[in-house]
């Protein structure tokens, strides 16, 4: 339900055999992602339409038993986040549910403040939505795990476009939904 927080890594070091409560959630909310992120990194939070790039200094620091603060100003559910470190790859790769892929320069997504609406990273066709956003370089491979098999795309083969481009159809989704996007 759009909450984000950072916690001390020490809070996770001594885990009892029964497990560890690492956040509070309300009602039907679920945890989408947990990552170890360097403090000097930016993160890209994305919903089904927009992406928001913020610095780690914008992510509130809380203890495990708290909820957090709103990450992005959207009515859409947050689908995940990816890390953009200062020494990170130069491209943001946006993939849609309909198999479109857009590669933009990381500098094309401006850094903003938490709880803003975000920006486009691809022009979406009617009925399409963002599936994943990744930060990669030309040596990486995008691996689309679909219901009917796996499709691999070399990042160097994806044309560099703009954030208002509708991307390039690179994943066959006809009778074949994307289940997961992995990076190699």
Tab-separated table of C-alpha atoms in Angstrom:
chain	number	residue	atom	x	y	z
A	1	UNK	CA	0.000	0.000	0.000
A	2	UNK	CA	2.839	2.357	-0.902
A	3	UNK	CA	4.908	2.461	2.311
A	4	UNK	CA	8.687	2.570	2.450
A	5	UNK	CA	11.278	2.661	5.196
A	6	UNK	CA	14.896	1.840	5.873
A	7	UNK	CA	16.178	-0.024	8.897
A	8	UNK	CA	19.540	-0.787	10.437
A	9	UNK	CA	21.166	-3.959	9.176
A	10	UNK	CA	21.951	-4.780	12.814
A	11	UNK	CA	18.209	-5.274	13.373
A	12	UNK	CA	18.433	-8.380	11.168
A	13	UNK	CA	21.622	-9.926	12.514
A	14	UNK	CA	20.218	-11.981	15.409
A	15	UNK	CA	17.158	-13.868	14.226
A	16	UNK	CA	15.353	-16.278	16.532
A	17	UNK	CA	14.388	-19.706	15.121
A	18	UNK	CA	10.751	-18.544	15.126
A	19	UNK	CA	11.610	-15.762	12.677
A	20	UNK	CA	11.630	-11.996	12.777
A	21	UNK	CA	8.973	-9.322	12.459
A	22	UNK	CA	10.566	-6.691	10.216
A	23	UNK	CA	7.635	-4.386	9.495
A	24	UNK	CA	4.087	-3.587	10.401
A	25	UNK	CA	1.482	-4.000	7.616
A	26	UNK	CA	-2.137	-2.917	7.485
A	27	UNK	CA	-5.073	-5.000	6.248
A	28	UNK	CA	-4.428	-6.575	2.858
A	29	UNK	CA	-0.974	-4.999	2.420
A	30	UNK	CA	2.033	-7.181	1.514
A	31	UNK	CA	5.777	-6.573	1.427
A	32	UNK	CA	6.899	-6.217	-2.202
A	33	UNK	CA	10.654	-6.066	-1.761
A	34	UNK	CA	13.480	-6.043	0.783
A	35	UNK	CA	17.009	-5.163	-0.307
A	36	UNK	CA	20.337	-4.177	1.188
A	37	UNK	CA	21.036	-0.753	-0.298
A	38	UNK	CA	24.173	1.417	0.092
A	39	UNK	CA	23.370	4.786	1.649
A	40	UNK	CA	24.862	6.737	-1.294
A	41	UNK	CA	22.501	5.072	-3.778
A	42	UNK	CA	19.312	6.243	-5.419
A	43	UNK	CA	16.318	3.956	-5.701
A	44	UNK	CA	13.692	3.833	-8.414
A	45	UNK	CA	10.214	3.030	-7.097
A	46	UNK	CA	7.679	2.061	-9.746
A	47	UNK	CA	3.956	1.524	-10.042
A	48	UNK	CA	2.102	0.256	-13.082
A	49	UNK	CA	2.432	3.648	-14.838
A	50	UNK	CA	5.272	5.753	-13.396
A	51	UNK	CA	8.727	5.567	-11.840
A	52	UNK	CA	10.130	7.800	-9.113
A	53	UNK	CA	13.855	8.206	-8.487
A	54	UNK	CA	14.799	9.278	-4.956
A	55	UNK	CA	17.974	9.338	-2.908
A	56	UNK	CA	18.331	7.083	0.114
A	57	UNK	CA	18.341	10.246	2.229
A	58	UNK	CA	14.641	10.594	1.272
A	59	UNK	CA	13.765	7.168	2.711
A	60	UNK	CA	12.711	7.497	6.365
A	61	UNK	CA	14.600	5.499	9.001
A	62	UNK	CA	12.369	3.470	11.328
A	63	UNK	CA	12.463	0.471	13.609
A	64	UNK	CA	11.046	-2.924	12.636
A	65	UNK	CA	7.682	-2.531	14.390
A	66	UNK	CA	6.649	0.558	12.392
A	67	UNK	CA	4.782	1.020	9.132
A	68	UNK	CA	6.943	3.558	7.278
A	69	UNK	CA	5.997	6.594	5.167
A	70	UNK	CA	4.386	6.962	1.758
A	71	UNK	CA	6.874	6.259	-1.013
A	72	UNK	CA	5.127	7.625	-4.094
A	73	UNK	CA	2.094	9.830	-4.669
A	74	UNK	CA	-0.057	7.379	-6.611
A	75	UNK	CA	-3.334	5.533	-6.274
A	76	UNK	CA	-1.751	2.585	-8.112
A	77	UNK	CA	-0.048	-0.164	-6.136
A	78	UNK	CA	3.732	-0.017	-5.926
A	79	UNK	CA	5.149	-2.886	-7.954
A	80	UNK	CA	8.710	-2.731	-6.671
A	81	UNK	CA	11.943	-0.829	-6.618
A	82	UNK	CA	15.412	-1.107	-8.062
A	83	UNK	CA	18.735	0.317	-6.905
A	84	UNK	CA	20.712	2.890	-8.861
A	85	UNK	CA	24.122	3.297	-7.209
A	86	UNK	CA	26.611	6.008	-8.122
A	87	UNK	CA	28.761	3.372	-9.856
A	88	UNK	CA	25.743	1.649	-11.335
A	89	UNK	CA	24.871	0.809	-14.892
A	90	UNK	CA	24.028	3.708	-17.210
A	91	UNK	CA	20.615	2.541	-18.461
A	92	UNK	CA	17.118	2.172	-17.105
A	93	UNK	CA	15.239	-0.660	-18.809
A	94	UNK	CA	11.446	-0.535	-18.558
A	95	UNK	CA	9.467	-3.642	-19.496
A	96	UNK	CA	5.693	-3.692	-19.936
A	97	UNK	CA	3.177	-6.505	-19.498
A	98	UNK	CA	2.626	-6.522	-23.284
A	99	UNK	CA	6.326	-7.208	-23.975
A	100	UNK	CA	7.513	-3.696	-24.868
A	101	UNK	CA	11.013	-2.777	-23.724
A	102	UNK	CA	12.402	0.749	-23.444
A	103	UNK	CA	16.029	1.656	-22.734
A	104	UNK	CA	16.751	5.183	-21.535
A	105	UNK	CA	19.781	6.872	-20.034
A	106	UNK	CA	19.711	6.806	-16.223
A	107	UNK	CA	20.104	10.578	-16.316
A	108	UNK	CA	16.763	10.830	-18.177
A	109	UNK	CA	14.914	9.985	-14.954
A	110	UNK	CA	15.368	13.032	-12.707
A	111	UNK	CA	16.014	12.683	-8.998
A	112	UNK	CA	13.041	13.852	-6.962
A	113	UNK	CA	11.602	13.837	-3.451
A	114	UNK	CA	9.704	11.006	-1.813
A	115	UNK	CA	5.891	11.048	-2.192
A	116	UNK	CA	5.927	12.702	-5.637
A	117	UNK	CA	3.978	11.310	-8.603
A	118	UNK	CA	6.985	10.074	-10.581
A	119	UNK	CA	7.828	10.233	-14.277
A	120	UNK	CA	7.267	8.188	-17.387
A	121	UNK	CA	9.973	5.732	-18.393
A	122	UNK	CA	7.952	4.451	-21.345
A	123	UNK	CA	4.829	5.601	-23.188
A	124	UNK	CA	2.213	3.002	-22.382
A	125	UNK	CA	-0.374	1.774	-24.862
A	126	UNK	CA	-3.965	1.587	-23.678
A	127	UNK	CA	-4.367	-1.398	-21.355
A	128	UNK	CA	-0.607	-1.889	-20.902
A	129	UNK	CA	1.333	-1.240	-17.697
A	130	UNK	CA	4.860	-1.383	-16.350
A	131	UNK	CA	5.976	-4.860	-15.389
A	132	UNK	CA	9.521	-4.127	-14.248
A	133	UNK	CA	12.174	-1.428	-14.142
A	134	UNK	CA	15.838	-2.437	-14.013
A	135	UNK	CA	19.165	-0.605	-14.021
A	136	UNK	CA	21.585	-2.332	-16.417
A	137	UNK	CA	24.543	-1.946	-18.750
A	138	UNK	CA	25.248	-3.282	-22.240
A	139	UNK	CA	26.919	-6.416	-20.816
A	140	UNK	CA	23.722	-7.516	-19.073
A	141	UNK	CA	20.971	-9.793	-20.296
A	142	UNK	CA	17.254	-9.336	-19.625
A	143	UNK	CA	15.596	-12.709	-19.093
A	144	UNK	CA	11.816	-12.817	-19.429
A	145	UNK	CA	10.367	-15.865	-17.678
A	146	UNK	CA	7.010	-16.405	-19.383
A	147	UNK	CA	4.268	-18.988	-18.943
A	148	UNK	CA	5.422	-20.754	-22.132
A	149	UNK	CA	9.199	-20.535	-21.732
A	150	UNK	CA	12.081	-18.137	-21.361
A	151	UNK	CA	13.135	-15.326	-23.666
A	152	UNK	CA	16.549	-13.654	-23.430
A	153	UNK	CA	17.368	-10.152	-24.641
A	154	UNK	CA	20.859	-8.692	-24.744
A	155	UNK	CA	20.749	-5.152	-23.362
A	156	UNK	CA	23.134	-4.019	-26.117
A	157	UNK	CA	20.439	-5.040	-28.658
A	158	UNK	CA	17.810	-2.755	-27.117
A	159	UNK	CA	17.787	0.645	-28.851
A	160	UNK	CA	18.311	3.722	-26.673
A	161	UNK	CA	15.125	5.776	-26.832
A	162	UNK	CA	13.465	8.467	-24.720
A	163	UNK	CA	11.143	8.298	-21.743
A	164	UNK	CA	8.220	9.276	-24.006
A	165	UNK	CA	8.932	6.472	-26.475
A	166	UNK	CA	6.577	3.497	-26.595
A	167	UNK	CA	9.597	1.171	-26.619
A	168	UNK	CA	10.282	-1.812	-28.836
A	169	UNK	CA	8.266	-5.067	-28.877
A	170	UNK	CA	10.914	-7.575	-27.781
A	171	UNK	CA	9.021	-10.171	-25.723
A	172	UNK	CA	6.421	-12.388	-27.356
A	173	UNK	CA	3.372	-12.197	-25.099
A	174	UNK	CA	0.762	-13.627	-27.479
A	175	UNK	CA	-0.936	-16.321	-25.352
A	176	UNK	CA	2.176	-16.095	-23.171
A	177	UNK	CA	2.124	-13.825	-20.093
A	178	UNK	CA	5.336	-12.603	-18.459
A	179	UNK	CA	5.740	-14.114	-15.016
A	180	UNK	CA	9.091	-12.662	-13.935
A	181	UNK	CA	11.961	-10.571	-15.307
A	182	UNK	CA	15.475	-11.555	-14.258
A	183	UNK	CA	18.835	-9.980	-14.980
A	184	UNK	CA	22.086	-11.720	-15.812
